[in-house]
Amino acid sequence: MNILIIGDEQNFISLQRKGGLVAHTVERTDSLKGAEALQNRDLVIDLQFDAHPENAAVYAQYPAIPVLAGVVKTSLQTVKKTYGCTLIGCNWLPGFIDMPVTEISLLEAIQQPVLAAIMQQLGWEYELVQDAVGMVTPRVVCMIINEAYMAAETNTASREDIDVAMKLGTNYPMGPFEWSKKIGIKEVYEVLAAVYTATGNERYAISELLEKEARKN
């Protein structure tokens, strides 16, 4: 396949760790500069779509080219309604890109065989989840991080103790503050804000400490 990858060098390196790209013609760019970049492409992987949803207006001009877009802070339904473009939503949030199983959402059942063919060619495992802001894993992980910040706000325990307790008590690979560093606290904040706006659920009301640290970045 002739693949265009849109994203910075760090996230591209994370994507390479998944494997499967060396058998294909791959070009990386920091940003989508126009429709001409899509000519002769078999696949687009947009790692930064959440930050640049306007890219969908360009993708709409080439509906036959599948796009694996990082859609965590919005929903495919919203993208479709705004730009008239049907994408394949992926969890390309930093810290999750190189996970062995990619979390994916679809808007239409007709996309399933297309997705299956792409994943077979790349040799990637995936799991389908419902189209919703925050998807599943990012929503849960960011909520846990938020609760850890709330505990730190009240001096219930130190950050180090909270990380150790979560790893020992729940067998998590990382503690919530370790996760926040890997994802990026600004990303965590933006996911929580998007989910809270979409759901109105107080579980996603953002910790004052977390918001303060996010605004520093």
Coordinates of N, CA, C and O in Angstrom, one line a residue, residues 14-172:
S14 N 6.2 5.9 17.5 CA 5.3 5.0 18.3 C 4.6 4.1 17.3 O 4.4 2.9 17.6
L15 N 4.1 4.6 16.2 CA 3.4 3.9 15.2 C 4.2 2.8 14.6 O 3.8 1.7 14.4
Q16 N 5.5 3.1 14.3 CA 6.4 2.2 13.8 C 6.6 1.0 14.7 O 6.9 -0.2 14.2
R17 N 6.5 1.2 16.0 CA 6.7 0.1 16.9 C 5.6 -1.0 16.8 O 5.8 -2.1 17.3
K18 N 4.5 -0.6 16.2 CA 3.4 -1.6 16.0 C 3.9 -2.6 14.9 O 3.3 -3.7 14.9
G19 N 4.9 -2.2 14.1 CA 5.3 -3.1 13.0 C 4.3 -3.0 11.8 O 3.3 -2.3 11.9
G20 N 4.6 -3.7 10.8 CA 3.7 -3.8 9.6 C 3.9 -2.8 8.6 O 3.4 -2.9 7.5
L21 N 4.6 -1.7 8.9 CA 4.8 -0.6 7.9 C 5.9 -0.8 6.9 O 5.8 -0.3 5.8
V22 N 6.9 -1.6 7.2 CA 8.0 -1.8 6.4 C 7.7 -2.4 5.0 O 8.5 -2.2 4.1
A23 N 6.6 -3.2 5.0 CA 6.3 -3.8 3.7 C 5.5 -2.9 2.8 O 5.1 -3.3 1.7
H24 N 5.3 -1.6 3.2 CA 4.6 -0.7 2.4 C 5.4 0.6 2.1 O 6.4 0.8 2.7
T25 N 4.9 1.3 1.1 CA 5.5 2.6 0.8 C 4.9 3.7 1.7 O 3.6 3.9 1.7
V26 N 5.7 4.3 2.6 CA 5.2 5.1 3.6 C 5.8 6.5 3.5 O 7.0 6.7 3.4
E27 N 5.0 7.5 3.6 CA 5.4 8.9 3.7 C 4.8 9.6 4.9 O 3.6 9.5 5.1
R28 N 5.7 10.3 5.6 CA 5.1 11.0 6.8 C 5.2 12.5 6.6 O 6.1 13.0 6.0
T29 N 4.2 13.2 7.0 CA 4.2 14.7 7.0 C 3.6 15.2 8.3 O 2.8 14.6 9.0
D30 N 4.1 16.4 8.7 CA 3.7 17.0 9.9 C 2.2 17.5 9.9 O 1.5 17.6 10.9
S31 N 1.8 17.9 8.7 CA 0.4 18.4 8.5 C -0.1 18.1 7.1 O 0.7 18.0 6.2
L32 N -1.4 18.0 7.0 CA -2.0 17.8 5.7 C -2.1 19.2 5.0 O -2.8 20.1 5.4
K33 N -1.4 19.3 3.9 CA -1.3 20.6 3.2 C -2.3 20.8 2.1 O -2.4 21.9 1.6
G34 N -3.0 19.8 1.7 CA -4.0 20.0 0.7 C -4.4 18.7 0.0 O -3.8 17.6 0.3
A35 N -5.4 18.7 -0.9 CA -5.9 17.5 -1.5 C -4.9 16.8 -2.3 O -4.9 15.6 -2.5
E36 N -3.9 17.5 -2.9 CA -2.9 16.9 -3.7 C -2.1 15.9 -3.0 O -1.5 14.9 -3.6
A37 N -2.0 16.0 -1.7 CA -1.2 15.0 -0.9 C -1.9 13.7 -0.8 O -1.2 12.7 -0.5
L38 N -3.1 13.6 -1.2 CA -3.9 12.3 -1.1 C -3.9 11.6 -2.5 O -4.3 10.4 -2.5
Q39 N -3.4 12.2 -3.5 CA -3.4 11.5 -4.8 C -2.5 10.3 -4.8 O -1.4 10.3 -4.3
N40 N -3.1 9.2 -5.3 CA -2.4 7.9 -5.4 C -2.1 7.2 -4.1 O -1.3 6.3 -4.0
R41 N -2.9 7.6 -3.1 CA -2.7 7.0 -1.8 C -3.7 5.8 -1.6 O -4.9 5.9 -2.1
D42 N -3.3 4.8 -1.0 CA -4.2 3.7 -0.7 C -4.8 3.8 0.7 O -5.8 3.2 1.0
L43 N -4.1 4.5 1.6 CA -4.5 4.6 3.0 C -3.9 5.9 3.6 O -2.7 6.3 3.3
V44 N -4.6 6.6 4.4 CA -4.1 7.7 5.2 C -4.3 7.3 6.7 O -5.3 6.8 7.1
I45 N -3.2 7.6 7.5 CA -3.2 7.4 8.9 C -3.0 8.8 9.5 O -1.9 9.3 9.4
D46 N -4.1 9.4 10.1 CA -4.0 10.7 10.6 C -3.9 10.7 12.1 O -4.9 10.5 12.8
L47 N -2.7 10.8 12.6 CA -2.4 10.7 14.1 C -2.9 11.9 14.8 O -3.0 11.9 16.0
Q48 N -3.1 13.0 14.1 CA -3.4 14.3 14.8 C -4.7 14.8 14.4 O -5.0 16.0 14.6
F49 N -5.6 14.0 14.0 CA -6.9 14.4 13.5 C -7.7 15.2 14.6 O -8.4 16.2 14.4
D50 N -7.6 14.7 15.9 CA -8.3 15.4 17.0 C -7.9 16.9 17.1 O -8.8 17.7 17.4
A51 N -6.7 17.2 16.8 CA -6.2 18.6 16.8 C -6.6 19.4 15.5 O -6.6 20.6 15.5
H52 N -6.8 18.6 14.5 CA -7.1 19.2 13.2 C -8.3 18.6 12.5 O -8.1 18.0 11.4
P53 N -9.5 18.7 13.0 CA -10.7 18.0 12.4 C -11.0 18.6 11.1 O -11.7 18.0 10.3
E54 N -10.5 19.8 10.8 CA -10.7 20.4 9.5 C -10.1 19.6 8.3 O -10.5 19.8 7.2
N55 N -9.2 18.6 8.7 CA -8.7 17.7 7.7 C -9.8 16.9 7.0 O -9.6 16.5 5.8
A56 N -10.9 16.8 7.7 CA -12.0 16.0 7.1 C -12.6 16.6 5.8 O -13.1 15.9 5.0
A57 N -12.5 18.0 5.7 CA -12.9 18.6 4.5 C -12.1 18.2 3.3 O -12.6 18.1 2.2
V58 N -10.8 17.9 3.5 CA -10.0 17.4 2.5 C -10.3 16.0 2.1 O -10.4 15.6 1.0
Y59 N -10.4 15.2 3.2 CA -10.7 13.7 3.0 C -12.0 13.5 2.3 O -12.2 12.6 1.5
A60 N -13.0 14.5 2.5 CA -14.3 14.4 1.8 C -14.2 14.4 0.3 O -15.0 13.9 -0.4
Q61 N -13.1 15.0 -0.2 CA -12.8 15.1 -1.6 C -12.4 13.7 -2.2 O -12.4 13.6 -3.5
Y62 N -11.9 12.8 -1.4 CA -11.4 11.5 -1.8 C -12.1 10.4 -1.0 O -11.5 9.7 -0.2
P63 N -13.4 10.3 -1.1 CA -14.1 9.3 -0.3 C -13.7 7.8 -0.5 O -14.0 7.0 0.4
A64 N -13.0 7.5 -1.6 CA -12.6 6.1 -1.8 C -11.3 5.8 -1.0 O -11.0 4.6 -0.9
I65 N -10.6 6.8 -0.5 CA -9.4 6.5 0.3 C -9.7 6.4 1.8 O -10.2 7.3 2.4
P66 N -9.5 5.2 2.3 CA -9.8 5.0 3.8 C -8.8 5.8 4.6 O -7.7 6.0 4.3
V67 N -9.4 6.4 5.7 CA -8.6 7.2 6.6 C -8.7 6.7 8.0 O -9.9 6.6 8.6
L68 N -7.6 6.3 8.6 CA -7.6 5.8 10.0 C -7.3 7.1 10.8 O -6.1 7.5 10.9
A69 N -8.3 7.7 11.4 CA -8.1 9.0 12.0 C -8.2 8.9 13.5 O -9.0 8.2 14.1
G70 N -7.4 9.7 14.2 CA -7.4 9.8 15.6 C -8.6 10.5 16.1 O -8.6 11.8 16.2
V71 N -9.7 9.8 16.4 CA -10.9 10.4 16.8 C -11.3 10.0 18.2 O -12.0 9.0 18.4
V72 N -10.7 10.7 19.2 CA -11.0 10.4 20.6 C -11.8 11.6 21.2 O -12.7 11.4 22.0
K73 N -11.4 12.8 20.9 CA -12.0 14.0 21.5 C -13.3 14.5 20.8 O -13.8 15.5 21.2
T74 N -13.7 13.8 19.8 CA -15.0 14.1 19.1 C -15.6 12.7 18.8 O -15.1 11.7 19.3
S75 N -16.5 12.7 17.9 CA -17.1 11.4 17.5 C -17.2 11.4 15.9 O -17.2 12.5 15.3
L76 N -17.3 10.2 15.4 CA -17.4 10.1 13.9 C -18.7 10.7 13.5 O -18.8 11.3 12.4
Q77 N -19.8 10.6 14.3 CA -21.1 11.2 13.9 C -21.0 12.7 13.8 O -21.5 13.3 12.8
T78 N -20.2 13.3 14.7 CA -20.1 14.8 14.6 C -19.3 15.2 13.3 O -19.6 16.1 12.7
V79 N -18.2 14.4 13.1 CA -17.4 14.6 11.9 C -18.2 14.5 10.6 O -18.2 15.3 9.7
K80 N -19.0 13.5 10.6 CA -19.9 13.2 9.4 C -20.9 14.4 9.2 O -21.1 14.9 8.1
K81 N -21.5 14.8 10.3 CA -22.5 15.9 10.3 C -21.8 17.2 9.8 O -22.5 18.0 9.1
T82 N -20.6 17.5 10.3 CA -20.0 18.8 10.0 C -19.3 18.8 8.7 O -19.4 19.8 8.0
Y83 N -18.7 17.7 8.3 CA -17.9 17.7 7.1 C -18.4 16.8 5.9 O -17.8 16.8 4.8
G84 N -19.4 16.0 6.3 CA -19.9 15.1 5.3 C -18.9 14.0 4.9 O -18.9 13.5 3.8
C85 N -18.0 13.6 5.9 CA -16.9 12.7 5.6 C -17.0 11.5 6.6 O -17.2 11.7 7.8
T86 N -16.9 10.3 6.0 CA -16.9 9.1 6.8 C -15.5 8.6 7.0 O -14.9 8.2 6.1
L87 N -15.1 8.6 8.3 CA -13.7 8.1 8.6 C -13.8 6.8 9.4 O -14.9 6.4 9.8
I88 N -12.6 6.2 9.6 CA -12.5 5.1 10.6 C -11.8 5.7 11.8 O -10.7 6.2 11.7
G89 N -12.5 5.7 12.9 CA -11.9 6.3 14.2 C -11.0 5.4 14.9 O -11.3 4.2 15.1
C90 N -9.8 5.9 15.3 CA -8.8 5.1 16.0 C -8.4 5.8 17.3 O -8.4 7.1 17.3
N91 N -7.9 5.1 18.2 CA -7.3 5.6 19.4 C -5.9 5.9 19.2 O -5.0 5.1 19.5
W92 N -5.6 7.1 18.6 CA -4.2 7.5 18.3 C -3.7 8.5 19.4 O -2.8 9.3 19.1
L93 N -4.3 8.4 20.6 CA -3.9 9.3 21.6 C -2.4 8.9 22.0 O -2.1 7.7 22.1
P94 N -1.5 9.9 22.2 CA -0.2 9.6 22.7 C -0.2 8.6 23.9 O -1.1 8.8 24.8
G95 N 0.6 7.7 23.9 CA 0.6 6.7 25.0 C -0.1 5.4 24.6 O 0.0 4.4 25.3
F96 N -1.0 5.5 23.6 CA -1.8 4.4 23.2 C -1.4 3.9 21.7 O -1.9 2.8 21.3
I97 N -0.7 4.7 21.0 CA -0.5 4.4 19.6 C 0.2 3.1 19.4 O -0.2 2.3 18.5
D98 N 1.1 2.7 20.2 CA 1.9 1.5 20.0 C 1.3 0.3 20.8 O 1.9 -0.8 20.9
M99 N 0.1 0.5 21.3 CA -0.6 -0.7 22.0 C -0.8 -1.8 21.1 O -1.0 -1.6 19.8
P100 N -0.6 -3.1 21.5 CA -0.8 -4.2 20.6 C -2.1 -4.4 20.0 O -2.2 -5.0 18.9
V101 N -3.2 -3.9 20.6 CA -4.5 -3.9 20.0 C -5.0 -2.5 19.9 O -5.1 -1.7 20.9
T102 N -5.4 -2.1 18.7 CA -5.9 -0.8 18.4 C -7.4 -0.7 18.6 O -8.1 -1.5 18.0
E103 N -7.8 0.3 19.3 CA -9.2 0.5 19.6 C -9.8 1.3 18.4 O -9.3 2.4 18.1
I104 N -10.8 0.8 17.8 CA -11.4 1.4 16.5 C -12.9 1.5 16.6 O -13.6 0.6 17.1
S105 N -13.4 2.6 16.0 CA -14.9 2.8 15.9 C -15.2 3.0 14.5 O -14.5 3.6 13.7
L106 N -16.4 2.5 14.1 CA -16.9 2.7 12.7 C -18.3 3.4 12.8 O -19.0 3.2 13.8
L107 N -18.6 4.1 11.7 CA -19.9 4.7 11.6 C -20.9 3.9 10.8 O -22.1 3.9 11.1
E108 N -20.4 3.1 9.9 CA -21.2 2.3 9.0 C -20.7 0.9 8.9 O -19.5 0.6 8.8
A109 N -21.6 -0.1 8.9 CA -21.2 -1.5 8.8 C -20.4 -1.8 7.5 O -19.6 -2.8 7.5
I110 N -20.7 -1.1 6.5 CA -20.1 -1.3 5.2 C -18.5 -1.1 5.3 O -17.8 -1.6 4.4
Q111 N -18.1 -0.4 6.3 CA -16.6 -0.2 6.5 C -15.9 -1.4 7.1 O -14.7 -1.5 7.0
Q112 N -16.6 -2.4 7.6 CA -16.0 -3.5 8.3 C -15.1 -4.3 7.4 O -13.9 -4.6 7.8
P113 N -15.5 -4.7 6.2 CA -14.6 -5.5 5.3 C -13.4 -4.7 4.9 O -12.3 -5.2 4.7
V114 N -13.6 -3.4 4.7 CA -12.5 -2.5 4.3 C -11.4 -2.4 5.4 O -10.2 -2.6 5.2
L115 N -11.9 -2.3 6.6 CA -11.0 -2.2 7.8 C -10.3 -3.5 8.0 O -9.1 -3.6 8.2
A116 N -11.0 -4.6 7.9 CA -10.4 -6.0 8.0 C -9.3 -6.2 7.0 O -8.2 -6.7 7.4
A117 N -9.5 -5.8 5.8 CA -8.5 -5.9 4.8 C -7.2 -5.1 5.1 O -6.1 -5.6 4.9
I118 N -7.5 -3.9 5.5 CA -6.3 -3.0 5.9 C -5.5 -3.6 7.0 O -4.3 -3.7 7.0
M119 N -6.2 -4.0 8.1 CA -5.5 -4.6 9.2 C -4.8 -5.9 8.9 O -3.7 -6.1 9.5
Q120 N -5.3 -6.6 8.0 CA -4.7 -7.9 7.6 C -3.4 -7.5 6.9 O -2.3 -8.2 7.1
Q121 N -3.4 -6.5 6.0 CA -2.2 -6.1 5.3 C -1.1 -5.5 6.2 O 0.1 -5.7 6.0
L122 N -1.6 -4.8 7.2 CA -0.6 -4.2 8.2 C -0.2 -5.2 9.3 O 0.8 -5.0 9.9
G123 N -1.0 -6.3 9.5 CA -0.7 -7.2 10.5 C -1.0 -6.7 11.9 O -0.4 -7.1 12.9
W124 N -2.0 -5.8 12.0 CA -2.4 -5.2 13.3 C -3.6 -5.9 13.9 O -4.6 -6.2 13.1
E125 N -3.6 -6.0 15.2 CA -4.8 -6.5 15.8 C -5.7 -5.3 16.2 O -5.2 -4.2 16.5
Y126 N -7.0 -5.4 16.2 CA -7.9 -4.3 16.6 C -9.1 -4.8 17.3 O -9.5 -6.0 17.2
E127 N -9.8 -3.9 18.0 CA -11.1 -4.2 18.6 C -12.0 -3.1 18.3 O -11.7 -1.9 18.5
L128 N -13.2 -3.4 17.9 CA -14.3 -2.4 17.6 C -15.0 -2.0 18.9 O -15.4 -2.8 19.7
V129 N -15.2 -0.7 19.0 CA -15.9 -0.1 20.1 C -17.0 0.9 19.5 O -16.9 1.3 18.4
Q130 N -17.9 1.2 20.3 CA -19.0 2.1 19.9 C -18.4 3.5 19.6 O -17.4 4.0 20.3
D131 N -19.0 4.2 18.6 CA -18.6 5.6 18.3 C -19.1 6.5 19.4 O -20.3 6.7 19.6
A132 N -18.1 7.0 20.2 CA -18.5 7.9 21.3 C -17.3 8.7 21.7 O -16.1 8.2 21.6
V133 N -17.5 9.9 22.1 CA -16.4 10.8 22.6 C -15.6 10.1 23.7 O -16.2 9.6 24.7
G134 N -14.3 10.0 23.6 CA -13.5 9.4 24.6 C -13.2 7.9 24.3 O -12.4 7.3 25.0
M135 N -14.0 7.3 23.3 CA -13.9 5.9 23.1 C -14.1 5.1 24.4 O -14.9 5.5 25.2
V136 N -13.3 4.1 24.6 CA -13.5 3.3 25.9 C -12.2 3.5 26.8 O -12.3 4.0 27.9
T137 N -11.1 3.0 26.3 CA -9.9 3.0 27.1 C -9.4 4.4 27.5 O -9.1 4.6 28.7
P138 N -9.4 5.3 26.5 CA -8.9 6.7 26.9 C -9.9 7.3 28.0 O -9.4 7.9 28.9
R139 N -11.2 7.1 27.8 CA -12.1 7.6 28.8 C -11.9 7.1 30.2 O -11.9 7.8 31.2
V140 N -11.7 5.7 30.3 CA -11.5 5.1 31.6 C -10.2 5.5 32.2 O -10.1 5.9 33.4
V141 N -9.1 5.5 31.4 CA -7.8 5.8 31.9 C -7.7 7.3 32.4 O -7.2 7.6 33.4
C142 N -8.3 8.2 31.6 CA -8.3 9.6 31.9 C -9.1 9.9 33.2 O -8.8 10.8 34.0
M143 N -10.2 9.2 33.3 CA -11.0 9.3 34.5 C -10.3 8.9 35.8 O -10.3 9.5 36.8
I144 N -9.5 7.8 35.7 CA -8.7 7.3 36.8 C -7.6 8.3 37.1 O -7.4 8.6 38.3
I145 N -7.0 8.9 36.1 CA -6.0 9.9 36.3 C -6.6 11.1 37.0 O -6.1 11.7 38.0
N146 N -7.8 11.5 36.6 CA -8.5 12.6 37.2 C -8.8 12.4 38.7 O -8.6 13.2 39.6
E147 N -9.2 11.1 39.0 CA -9.5 10.8 40.4 C -8.2 10.8 41.3 O -8.3 11.1 42.4
A148 N -7.1 10.4 40.6 CA -5.8 10.4 41.3 C -5.4 11.8 41.7 O -4.9 12.1 42.7
Y149 N -5.7 12.7 40.7 CA -5.4 14.2 41.0 C -6.3 14.7 42.1 O -5.8 15.5 42.9
M150 N -7.5 14.3 42.2 CA -8.4 14.7 43.2 C -7.9 14.2 44.6 O -7.9 15.0 45.6
A151 N -7.4 13.0 44.6 CA -6.8 12.5 45.9 C -5.6 13.3 46.2 O -5.3 13.6 47.4
A152 N -4.7 13.6 45.3 CA -3.5 14.4 45.5 C -3.9 15.8 46.0 O -3.2 16.4 46.9
E153 N -5.0 16.4 45.5 CA -5.5 17.7 45.9 C -5.7 17.7 47.4 O -5.4 18.7 48.1
T154 N -6.3 16.7 48.0 CA -6.7 16.6 49.4 C -5.6 16.0 50.3 O -5.8 15.8 51.4
N155 N -4.4 15.8 49.7 CA -3.3 15.2 50.4 C -3.6 13.9 51.0 O -3.1 13.5 52.1
T156 N -4.5 13.1 50.3 CA -4.8 11.8 50.8 C -3.6 10.9 50.7 O -3.4 10.0 51.6
A157 N -2.8 11.0 49.7 CA -1.6 10.3 49.6 C -0.7 11.0 48.6 O -1.1 11.9 47.8
S158 N 0.6 10.6 48.6 CA 1.5 11.2 47.6 C 1.3 10.6 46.2 O 0.7 9.6 46.1
R159 N 1.8 11.3 45.2 CA 1.6 10.8 43.9 C 2.3 9.4 43.7 O 1.8 8.5 43.1
E160 N 3.5 9.3 44.3 CA 4.2 8.1 44.2 C 3.5 6.9 44.9 O 3.4 5.8 44.4
D161 N 2.9 7.2 46.1 CA 2.1 6.2 46.8 C 0.9 5.8 46.0 O 0.5 4.6 46.0
I162 N 0.2 6.8 45.4 CA -1.0 6.5 44.6 C -0.6 5.5 43.4 O -1.3 4.6 43.1
D163 N 0.5 5.8 42.7 CA 0.9 5.0 41.6 C 1.2 3.6 42.1 O 0.8 2.6 41.5
V164 N 1.9 3.5 43.2 CA 2.3 2.1 43.7 C 1.0 1.4 44.1 O 0.9 0.2 43.8
A165 N 0.1 2.1 44.8 CA -1.1 1.4 45.3 C -2.0 0.9 44.1 O -2.5 -0.2 44.1
M166 N -2.0 1.7 43.0 CA -2.8 1.3 41.9 C -2.2 0.1 41.2 O -2.9 -0.8 40.7
K167 N -0.9 0.1 41.1 CA -0.2 -1.0 40.4 C -0.3 -2.3 41.2 O -0.5 -3.4 40.7
L168 N -0.1 -2.2 42.5 CA -0.2 -3.4 43.4 C -1.6 -3.9 43.6 O -1.9 -5.1 43.7
G169 N -2.5 -2.9 43.8 CA -3.9 -3.2 44.1 C -4.8 -3.7 42.9 O -5.7 -4.5 43.1
T170 N -4.4 -3.2 41.7 CA -5.3 -3.5 40.6 C -4.5 -4.2 39.5 O -5.0 -4.5 38.4
N171 N -3.2 -4.4 39.7 CA -2.3 -5.0 38.7 C -2.2 -4.2 37.4 O -2.0 -4.8 36.3
Y172 N -2.4 -2.9 37.5 CA -2.2 -2.0 36.3 C -0.8 -1.9 36.0 O 0.1 -2.0 36.9

